[in-house]
């Protein structure tokens, strides 16, 4: 019975690991590296909007996305250090940036790149089980010291007092019975959902990509998971039954062998040499290979 209990506990462990991996992978966006590569391309193209004799600060400059990404809108706004903290930006496209936003590390000037991914939203930010009610919008902060620089890392910006608001008032209506949710993709690849504030706004303390979604296939993804788990449990039970049958069989076999050994030992009392000859000739002791050897040793 010992090995049976051991396999049962192994099975339970495997099942719980399986369950955990299913709940953990529920919020994984599609291809994170291609989304990050898009950010780098759009930073480059947004900075090209600054090709002017004099770049004013606090003014949005609309850029043009590369032709293979038609449908994406970009803009860039240059700010001097400290103006985010002391003044904020009352309106930058859909974003409302209050005062009290800090950036790190220290830069003399920074650029806020705006993205509206339009019909590319689902391509770069697929969310299975959800439908977008608005395009994915982004606000990302970069070093503005060199306006020709590419592949810049994002700076960290953090709203210390009031949150940054994203205005989705022109989004589509969610079908009745479903509740719209704000979704936020941070730059590390994790997804967070939150409630939509009054006036169809989403709030955030950090930069990233934002949109509004509703759960489109309610429970469908979950029921698939449930079926997988039910399937594994049933499969596990079948395996257990099989193991039990095997265990019973081997127990019977052992008993059989024990009986035949007892018979042999009984025979050995009167006809020791006969037993050894019979064992050597016939494959009676197939399962107990060591037995004949031992007896041979005793014979001489
Ligand atoms: C993810 O995107 C990168 C860059 O666009 C590409 O090279 C890679 O093949 C993609 N991976 C998957 C699994 O789609
Ligand atoms: C679009 O073009 C840019 C620049 O020409 C290139 O770097 C990028 O890989 C292309 N993106 C796609 C999705 O084809
Ligand atoms: C988005 O729309 C533009 C035209 O406005 C089109 O050229 C582009 O292929 C579309 N993108 C996707 C992913 O469908
Ligand atoms: C910003 O860019 C300038 C020029 O490229 C560089 O000297 C400086 O170290 C950068 N600052 C940060 C915080 O990356
Ligand atoms: C700005 O960046 C470009 C592209 O990386 C580089 O060629 C140029 O030398 C840089 N300029 C300064 C002043 O660092
Ligand atoms: C994201 O969501 C998780 C779970 O809902 C929560 O624990 C975490 O604090 C959230 N992260 C942020 C930055 O809000
Ligand atoms: C979001 O809304 C739901 C229902 O409207 C409510 O139960 C929940 O507490 C809200 N969550 C937060 C974080 O406000």
Short mmCIF file of C-alpha atoms and ligand atoms in Angstrom, two decimals:
data_model
loop_
_atom_site.label_atom_id
_atom_site.label_comp_id
_atom_site.label_asym_id
_atom_site.label_seq_id
_atom_site.Cartn_x
_atom_site.Cartn_y
_atom_site.Cartn_z
CA UNK A 1 0.00 0.00 0.00
CA UNK A 2 2.98 2.35 0.58
CA UNK A 3 3.82 2.99 -3.10
CA UNK A 4 0.13 3.57 -3.81
CA UNK A 5 -0.11 6.34 -1.23
CA UNK A 6 3.09 7.83 -2.60
CA UNK A 7 1.75 7.92 -6.15
CA UNK A 8 -1.53 9.37 -4.90
CA UNK A 9 0.24 12.27 -3.20
CA UNK A 10 2.42 12.83 -6.29
CA UNK A 11 -0.73 12.97 -8.39
CA UNK A 12 -2.36 15.51 -6.05
CA UNK A 13 0.79 17.63 -6.16
CA UNK A 14 0.84 17.54 -9.96
CA UNK A 15 -2.85 18.46 -10.11
CA UNK A 16 -2.44 21.44 -7.78
CA UNK A 17 0.59 22.64 -9.78
CA UNK A 18 -1.51 22.35 -12.95
CA UNK A 19 -4.32 24.40 -11.36
CA UNK A 20 -1.87 27.07 -10.23
CA UNK A 21 -0.28 27.40 -13.65
CA UNK A 22 -3.72 27.89 -15.21
CA UNK A 23 -4.73 30.71 -12.89
CA UNK A 24 -1.29 32.35 -13.21
CA UNK A 25 -1.22 32.51 -16.98
CA UNK A 26 -4.68 34.04 -17.23
CA UNK A 27 -3.40 37.58 -17.72
CA UNK A 28 -0.54 37.17 -20.11
CA UNK A 29 -0.58 39.56 -23.07
CA UNK A 30 0.48 38.32 -26.49
CA UNK A 31 4.02 39.09 -27.57
CA UNK A 32 5.66 41.40 -25.10
CA UNK A 33 8.90 41.88 -27.01
CA UNK A 34 7.06 43.05 -30.13
CA UNK A 35 5.04 45.52 -28.03
CA UNK A 36 8.29 46.88 -26.53
CA UNK A 37 9.86 47.07 -30.00
CA UNK A 38 6.84 49.11 -31.13
CA UNK A 39 7.43 51.55 -28.24
CA UNK A 40 11.00 52.05 -29.45
CA UNK A 41 9.89 52.68 -33.06
CA UNK A 42 7.19 55.12 -31.94
CA UNK A 43 9.63 57.00 -29.68
CA UNK A 44 11.89 57.49 -32.69
CA UNK A 45 9.04 58.65 -34.96
CA UNK A 46 7.47 60.89 -32.28
CA UNK A 47 10.82 62.67 -31.72
CA UNK A 48 10.95 63.40 -35.49
CA UNK A 49 7.98 65.74 -34.93
CA UNK A 50 10.49 68.05 -33.21
CA UNK A 51 12.34 68.77 -36.47
CA UNK A 52 11.67 72.51 -36.26
CA UNK A 53 13.80 75.56 -35.69
CA UNK A 54 12.66 75.97 -32.12
CA UNK A 55 10.86 73.37 -30.02
CA UNK A 56 8.49 74.96 -27.53
CA UNK A 57 7.90 73.31 -24.20
CA UNK A 58 4.47 72.20 -23.00
CA UNK A 59 3.09 72.07 -26.55
CA UNK A 60 2.06 68.77 -28.20
CA UNK A 61 3.67 68.10 -31.59
CA UNK A 62 1.84 65.55 -33.71
CA UNK A 63 4.09 63.01 -35.37
CA UNK A 64 3.60 60.56 -38.21
CA UNK A 65 3.88 56.82 -37.65
CA UNK A 66 5.83 54.78 -40.25
CA UNK A 67 3.76 53.80 -43.29
CA UNK A 68 3.67 50.12 -42.28
CA UNK A 69 1.86 51.21 -39.10
CA UNK A 70 -0.83 53.45 -40.62
CA UNK A 71 -3.67 53.92 -38.15
CA UNK A 72 -1.40 54.68 -35.18
CA UNK A 73 -1.34 58.29 -33.95
CA UNK A 74 1.65 59.67 -32.08
CA UNK A 75 2.66 62.97 -30.51
CA UNK A 76 5.47 64.32 -28.39
CA UNK A 77 5.63 67.09 -25.80
CA UNK A 78 8.81 68.49 -24.36
CA UNK A 79 8.91 69.70 -20.77
CA UNK A 80 11.59 71.24 -18.62
CA UNK A 81 12.42 69.56 -15.41
CA UNK A 82 10.23 70.51 -12.52
CA UNK A 83 7.27 71.70 -14.59
CA UNK A 84 5.59 68.32 -14.22
CA UNK A 85 5.94 68.60 -10.48
CA UNK A 86 4.95 72.23 -10.12
CA UNK A 87 2.38 72.67 -12.90
CA UNK A 88 1.43 69.37 -14.51
CA UNK A 89 -0.19 69.38 -17.96
CA UNK A 90 -3.89 70.20 -17.78
CA UNK A 91 -4.60 68.42 -21.04
CA UNK A 92 -2.43 66.36 -23.41
CA UNK A 93 -4.76 64.51 -25.81
CA UNK A 94 -6.77 62.18 -23.53
CA UNK A 95 -4.37 62.57 -20.59
CA UNK A 96 -4.84 64.95 -17.65
CA UNK A 97 -1.62 65.24 -15.70
CA UNK A 98 -2.00 66.91 -12.28
CA UNK A 99 0.82 68.68 -10.49
CA UNK A 100 2.90 66.52 -8.20
CA UNK A 101 4.23 64.07 -10.80
CA UNK A 102 7.88 63.24 -10.22
CA UNK A 103 10.36 61.70 -12.62
CA UNK A 104 13.45 59.59 -12.02
CA UNK A 105 16.31 59.53 -12.83
CA UNK A 106 17.08 63.23 -12.97
CA UNK A 107 17.01 64.80 -16.47
CA UNK A 108 17.14 68.48 -17.45
CA UNK A 109 14.37 68.07 -20.00
CA UNK A 110 11.97 65.27 -20.73
CA UNK A 111 9.59 64.28 -23.50
CA UNK A 112 6.18 62.73 -22.98
CA UNK A 113 5.43 60.49 -25.96
CA UNK A 114 1.75 59.90 -26.66
CA UNK A 115 0.50 56.84 -28.57
CA UNK A 116 -2.96 55.98 -29.87
CA UNK A 117 -2.66 52.48 -31.31
CA UNK A 118 -6.05 52.68 -33.11
CA UNK A 119 -6.80 49.52 -35.08
CA UNK A 120 -3.44 48.06 -34.04
CA UNK A 121 -4.50 47.81 -30.37
CA UNK A 122 -5.52 44.15 -30.53
CA UNK A 123 -2.49 43.29 -32.64
CA UNK A 124 0.01 44.48 -30.03
CA UNK A 125 -2.10 44.11 -26.87
CA UNK A 126 -4.34 41.07 -27.37
CA UNK A 127 -6.50 40.27 -24.34
CA UNK A 128 -8.31 36.99 -24.77
CA UNK A 129 -11.80 36.98 -23.30
CA UNK A 130 -12.09 40.78 -23.48
CA UNK A 131 -13.21 43.27 -26.13
CA UNK A 132 -11.74 46.76 -26.43
CA UNK A 133 -14.17 49.66 -26.15
CA UNK A 134 -11.44 52.21 -26.92
CA UNK A 135 -8.05 52.19 -28.61
CA UNK A 136 -4.98 51.47 -26.48
CA UNK A 137 -3.43 54.82 -25.46
CA UNK A 138 0.03 55.33 -24.01
CA UNK A 139 1.98 57.98 -22.20
CA UNK A 140 5.70 57.31 -21.89
CA UNK A 141 8.45 59.58 -20.54
CA UNK A 142 11.94 59.87 -22.08
CA UNK A 143 15.13 61.89 -21.72
CA UNK A 144 14.90 64.98 -23.95
CA UNK A 145 18.55 66.04 -23.87
CA UNK A 146 19.26 64.56 -27.31
CA UNK A 147 16.25 64.81 -29.62
CA UNK A 148 17.95 62.58 -32.25
CA UNK A 149 18.45 59.71 -29.83
CA UNK A 150 16.80 56.34 -30.46
CA UNK A 151 16.26 53.25 -28.33
CA UNK A 152 15.95 55.41 -25.24
CA UNK A 153 14.93 53.74 -22.01
CA UNK A 154 11.77 55.13 -20.39
CA UNK A 155 12.16 57.32 -17.33
CA UNK A 156 10.07 56.53 -14.29
CA UNK A 157 7.23 58.93 -13.65
CA UNK A 158 5.01 58.66 -10.60
CA UNK A 159 2.00 60.69 -9.54
CA UNK A 160 2.65 61.46 -5.90
CA UNK A 161 -0.55 63.37 -5.13
CA UNK A 162 -3.56 63.12 -7.44
CA UNK A 163 -3.55 60.37 -10.07
CA UNK A 164 -3.12 60.94 -13.81
CA UNK A 165 -6.51 60.61 -15.53
CA UNK A 166 -7.15 59.12 -18.97
CA UNK A 167 -10.36 60.39 -20.56
CA UNK A 168 -12.19 57.68 -22.51
CA UNK A 169 -15.44 59.66 -22.86
CA UNK A 170 -15.62 58.99 -26.62
CA UNK A 171 -15.37 55.22 -26.20
CA UNK A 172 -17.99 52.77 -27.47
CA UNK A 173 -20.83 51.65 -25.21
CA UNK A 174 -20.44 48.31 -23.48
CA UNK A 175 -23.31 45.92 -24.26
CA UNK A 176 -25.94 45.90 -21.52
CA UNK A 177 -25.17 43.49 -18.73
CA UNK A 178 -21.40 43.85 -19.05
CA UNK A 179 -19.30 46.23 -16.99
CA UNK A 180 -16.50 48.18 -18.65
CA UNK A 181 -13.11 47.93 -16.94
CA UNK A 182 -9.98 50.03 -17.18
CA UNK A 183 -6.96 48.02 -18.23
CA UNK A 184 -3.37 49.07 -17.65
CA UNK A 185 -0.32 47.34 -19.18
CA UNK A 186 2.82 48.39 -17.37
CA UNK A 187 6.25 48.35 -19.00
CA UNK A 188 7.19 45.09 -17.30
CA UNK A 189 4.41 43.20 -19.07
CA UNK A 190 1.84 42.82 -16.33
CA UNK A 191 -1.83 43.71 -16.73
CA UNK A 192 -4.02 45.38 -14.11
CA UNK A 193 -7.75 45.95 -14.24
CA UNK A 194 -9.58 48.66 -12.31
CA UNK A 195 -12.99 50.31 -12.22
CA UNK A 196 -13.93 53.08 -14.64
CA UNK A 197 -14.36 56.42 -12.81
CA UNK A 198 -17.26 58.77 -13.42
CA UNK A 199 -17.15 60.37 -16.86
CA UNK A 200 -15.53 57.24 -18.35
CA UNK A 201 -12.08 58.00 -17.00
CA UNK A 202 -9.31 55.71 -15.88
CA UNK A 203 -6.84 56.75 -13.21
CA UNK A 204 -3.19 55.78 -12.91
CA UNK A 205 -0.17 56.75 -10.87
CA UNK A 206 2.32 55.48 -13.46
CA UNK A 207 2.99 55.47 -17.18
CA UNK A 208 2.13 52.63 -19.56
CA UNK A 209 -0.61 51.61 -21.98
CA UNK A 210 -4.27 52.11 -21.11
CA UNK A 211 -7.67 51.22 -22.48
CA UNK A 212 -11.20 50.20 -21.53
CA UNK A 213 -12.48 46.66 -22.08
CA UNK A 214 -15.42 44.49 -21.21
CA UNK A 215 -15.44 40.76 -20.62
CA UNK A 216 -16.74 39.43 -23.94
CA UNK A 217 -16.81 35.69 -23.47
CA UNK A 218 -18.05 35.59 -19.92
CA UNK A 219 -16.77 32.44 -18.27
CA UNK A 220 -15.85 30.78 -21.56
CA UNK A 221 -12.15 30.89 -20.79
CA UNK A 222 -12.90 29.82 -17.26
CA UNK A 223 -15.11 26.90 -18.31
CA UNK A 224 -12.35 25.68 -20.64
CA UNK A 225 -10.01 25.70 -17.65
CA UNK A 226 -12.61 23.87 -15.58
CA UNK A 227 -12.87 21.20 -18.28
CA UNK A 228 -9.11 20.78 -18.35
CA UNK A 229 -9.06 20.38 -14.57
CA UNK A 230 -12.03 17.95 -14.60
CA UNK A 231 -10.25 16.01 -17.35
CA UNK A 232 -7.06 15.81 -15.32
CA UNK A 233 -8.96 14.66 -12.21
CA UNK A 234 -10.81 11.94 -14.13
CA UNK A 235 -7.56 10.92 -15.82
CA UNK A 236 -5.85 10.89 -12.43
CA UNK A 237 -8.59 8.69 -10.96
CA UNK A 238 -8.30 6.23 -13.84
CA UNK A 239 -4.55 6.17 -13.26
CA UNK A 240 -5.15 5.50 -9.57
CA UNK A 241 -7.48 2.60 -10.33
CA UNK A 242 -4.90 1.20 -12.73
CA UNK A 243 -2.22 1.54 -10.04
CA UNK A 244 -4.48 -0.19 -7.52
CA UNK A 245 -5.10 -3.09 -9.93
CA UNK A 246 -1.38 -3.37 -10.61
CA UNK A 247 -0.72 -3.32 -6.87
CA UNK A 248 -3.26 -6.09 -6.28
CA UNK A 249 -1.80 -8.17 -9.13
CA UNK A 250 1.73 -7.90 -7.82
CA UNK A 251 0.52 -8.74 -4.32
CA UNK A 252 -1.16 -11.90 -5.68
CA UNK A 253 2.00 -12.73 -7.61
CA UNK A 254 4.07 -12.32 -4.48
CA UNK A 255 1.71 -14.60 -2.55
CA UNK A 256 1.90 -17.18 -5.34
CA UNK A 257 5.68 -17.03 -5.25
CA UNK A 258 5.67 -17.27 -1.47
CA UNK A 259 3.49 -20.39 -1.65
CA UNK A 260 5.66 -22.02 -4.28
CA UNK A 261 8.75 -21.16 -2.25
CA UNK A 262 7.15 -22.69 0.83
CA UNK A 263 6.36 -25.78 -1.22
CA UNK A 264 9.93 -25.93 -2.43
CA UNK A 265 11.28 -25.51 1.07
CA UNK A 266 9.03 -28.31 2.22
CA UNK A 267 10.34 -30.50 -0.62
CA UNK A 268 13.91 -29.50 0.17
CA UNK A 269 13.67 -31.22 3.55
CA UNK A 270 13.45 -34.68 1.96
CA UNK A 271 14.96 -34.23 -1.49
CA UNK A 272 17.48 -31.41 -1.51
CA UNK A 273 19.34 -32.52 -4.61
CA UNK A 274 16.11 -33.13 -6.51
CA UNK A 275 14.93 -29.54 -5.92
CA UNK A 276 18.10 -28.08 -7.23
CA UNK A 277 17.94 -30.21 -10.34
CA UNK A 278 14.29 -29.31 -10.92
CA UNK A 279 15.02 -25.59 -10.46
CA UNK A 280 17.89 -25.68 -12.89
CA UNK A 281 15.80 -27.41 -15.51
CA UNK A 282 12.46 -25.64 -15.33
CA UNK A 283 11.74 -21.91 -15.33
CA UNK A 284 9.53 -22.12 -12.23
CA UNK A 285 11.51 -19.48 -10.36
CA UNK A 286 11.50 -16.93 -13.18
CA UNK A 287 10.54 -14.05 -10.88
CA UNK A 288 12.95 -15.03 -8.10
CA UNK A 289 16.24 -15.20 -9.90
CA UNK A 290 18.40 -15.28 -6.77
CA UNK A 291 16.69 -18.28 -5.29
CA UNK A 292 18.35 -21.05 -7.39
CA UNK A 293 21.78 -19.46 -6.95
CA UNK A 294 21.46 -19.53 -3.19
CA UNK A 295 20.39 -23.14 -3.23
CA UNK A 296 23.30 -24.10 -5.50
CA UNK A 297 25.62 -22.55 -2.95
CA UNK A 298 24.16 -24.65 -0.20
CA UNK A 299 24.23 -27.91 -2.13
CA UNK A 300 27.90 -28.91 -2.14
C1 LIG B 1 7.57 38.23 -30.93
O1 LIG B 1 8.00 39.41 -31.62
C2 LIG B 1 9.35 39.36 -32.03
C3 LIG B 1 9.72 40.72 -32.60
O2 LIG B 1 8.70 41.26 -33.39
C4 LIG B 1 9.50 38.25 -33.06
O3 LIG B 1 10.85 38.17 -33.48
C5 LIG B 1 9.08 36.93 -32.40
O4 LIG B 1 9.11 35.90 -33.37
C6 LIG B 1 7.66 37.02 -31.82
N1 LIG B 1 7.37 35.82 -31.08
C7 LIG B 1 6.18 35.22 -31.13
C8 LIG B 1 6.04 34.01 -30.29
O5 LIG B 1 5.27 35.62 -31.85
C1 LIG B 2 7.80 49.20 -39.83
O1 LIG B 2 8.85 49.96 -40.35
C2 LIG B 2 9.82 50.31 -39.40
C3 LIG B 2 10.76 51.33 -40.00
O2 LIG B 2 10.77 51.27 -41.39
C4 LIG B 2 10.52 49.02 -38.97
O3 LIG B 2 11.57 49.32 -38.06
C5 LIG B 2 9.52 48.11 -38.32
O4 LIG B 2 10.10 46.88 -38.01
C6 LIG B 2 8.31 47.89 -39.22
N1 LIG B 2 7.29 47.30 -38.40
C7 LIG B 2 6.47 46.35 -38.84
C8 LIG B 2 5.46 45.86 -37.87
O5 LIG B 2 6.55 45.88 -39.94
C1 LIG B 3 -5.41 49.93 -39.79
O1 LIG B 3 -6.01 50.81 -40.73
C2 LIG B 3 -5.14 51.25 -41.77
C3 LIG B 3 -5.91 52.20 -42.67
O2 LIG B 3 -6.47 53.22 -41.91
C4 LIG B 3 -4.62 50.08 -42.56
O3 LIG B 3 -3.69 50.53 -43.52
C5 LIG B 3 -3.93 49.10 -41.62
O4 LIG B 3 -3.54 47.94 -42.31
C6 LIG B 3 -4.87 48.69 -40.49
N1 LIG B 3 -4.16 47.88 -39.54
C7 LIG B 3 -4.59 46.69 -39.16
C8 LIG B 3 -3.77 45.96 -38.17
O5 LIG B 3 -5.58 46.20 -39.61
C1 LIG B 4 20.08 62.11 -20.99
O1 LIG B 4 20.73 62.23 -22.23
C2 LIG B 4 21.99 62.90 -22.17
C3 LIG B 4 22.51 63.06 -23.58
O2 LIG B 4 22.32 61.90 -24.34
C4 LIG B 4 22.92 62.13 -21.28
O3 LIG B 4 24.16 62.80 -21.16
C5 LIG B 4 22.31 61.94 -19.90
O4 LIG B 4 23.13 61.12 -19.10
C6 LIG B 4 20.94 61.32 -20.04
N1 LIG B 4 20.32 61.27 -18.74
C7 LIG B 4 19.82 60.14 -18.23
C8 LIG B 4 19.25 60.23 -16.85
O5 LIG B 4 19.80 59.10 -18.87
C1 LIG B 5 22.34 62.19 -30.20
O1 LIG B 5 21.98 60.86 -30.60
C2 LIG B 5 22.40 60.58 -31.94
C3 LIG B 5 21.80 59.22 -32.29
O2 LIG B 5 22.09 58.29 -31.30
C4 LIG B 5 23.91 60.62 -32.01
O3 LIG B 5 24.31 60.36 -33.34
C5 LIG B 5 24.40 62.01 -31.61
O4 LIG B 5 25.79 62.03 -31.57
C6 LIG B 5 23.83 62.37 -30.24
N1 LIG B 5 24.18 63.73 -29.93
C7 LIG B 5 24.69 64.12 -28.77
C8 LIG B 5 24.96 65.56 -28.61
O5 LIG B 5 24.90 63.29 -27.86
C1 LIG B 6 -2.16 45.07 -9.83
O1 LIG B 6 -3.15 44.14 -9.43
C2 LIG B 6 -2.74 43.29 -8.40
C3 LIG B 6 -3.81 42.26 -8.18
O2 LIG B 6 -5.06 42.76 -8.48
C4 LIG B 6 -2.46 44.13 -7.14
O3 LIG B 6 -2.04 43.30 -6.11
C5 LIG B 6 -1.39 45.14 -7.46
O4 LIG B 6 -1.17 45.98 -6.36
C6 LIG B 6 -1.78 45.97 -8.66
N1 LIG B 6 -0.63 46.80 -9.01
C7 LIG B 6 -0.70 48.10 -9.05
C8 LIG B 6 0.56 48.80 -9.38
O5 LIG B 6 -1.75 48.70 -8.86
C1 LIG B 7 -15.23 48.18 -8.46
O1 LIG B 7 -16.63 48.12 -8.65
C2 LIG B 7 -17.25 47.02 -8.02
C3 LIG B 7 -18.71 46.99 -8.40
O2 LIG B 7 -19.12 48.17 -9.01
C4 LIG B 7 -17.06 47.15 -6.50
O3 LIG B 7 -17.62 46.05 -5.87
C5 LIG B 7 -15.56 47.20 -6.21
O4 LIG B 7 -15.35 47.40 -4.83
C6 LIG B 7 -14.89 48.30 -6.99
N1 LIG B 7 -13.44 48.21 -6.79
C7 LIG B 7 -12.70 49.25 -6.45
C8 LIG B 7 -11.25 48.99 -6.30
O5 LIG B 7 -13.18 50.35 -6.27
#
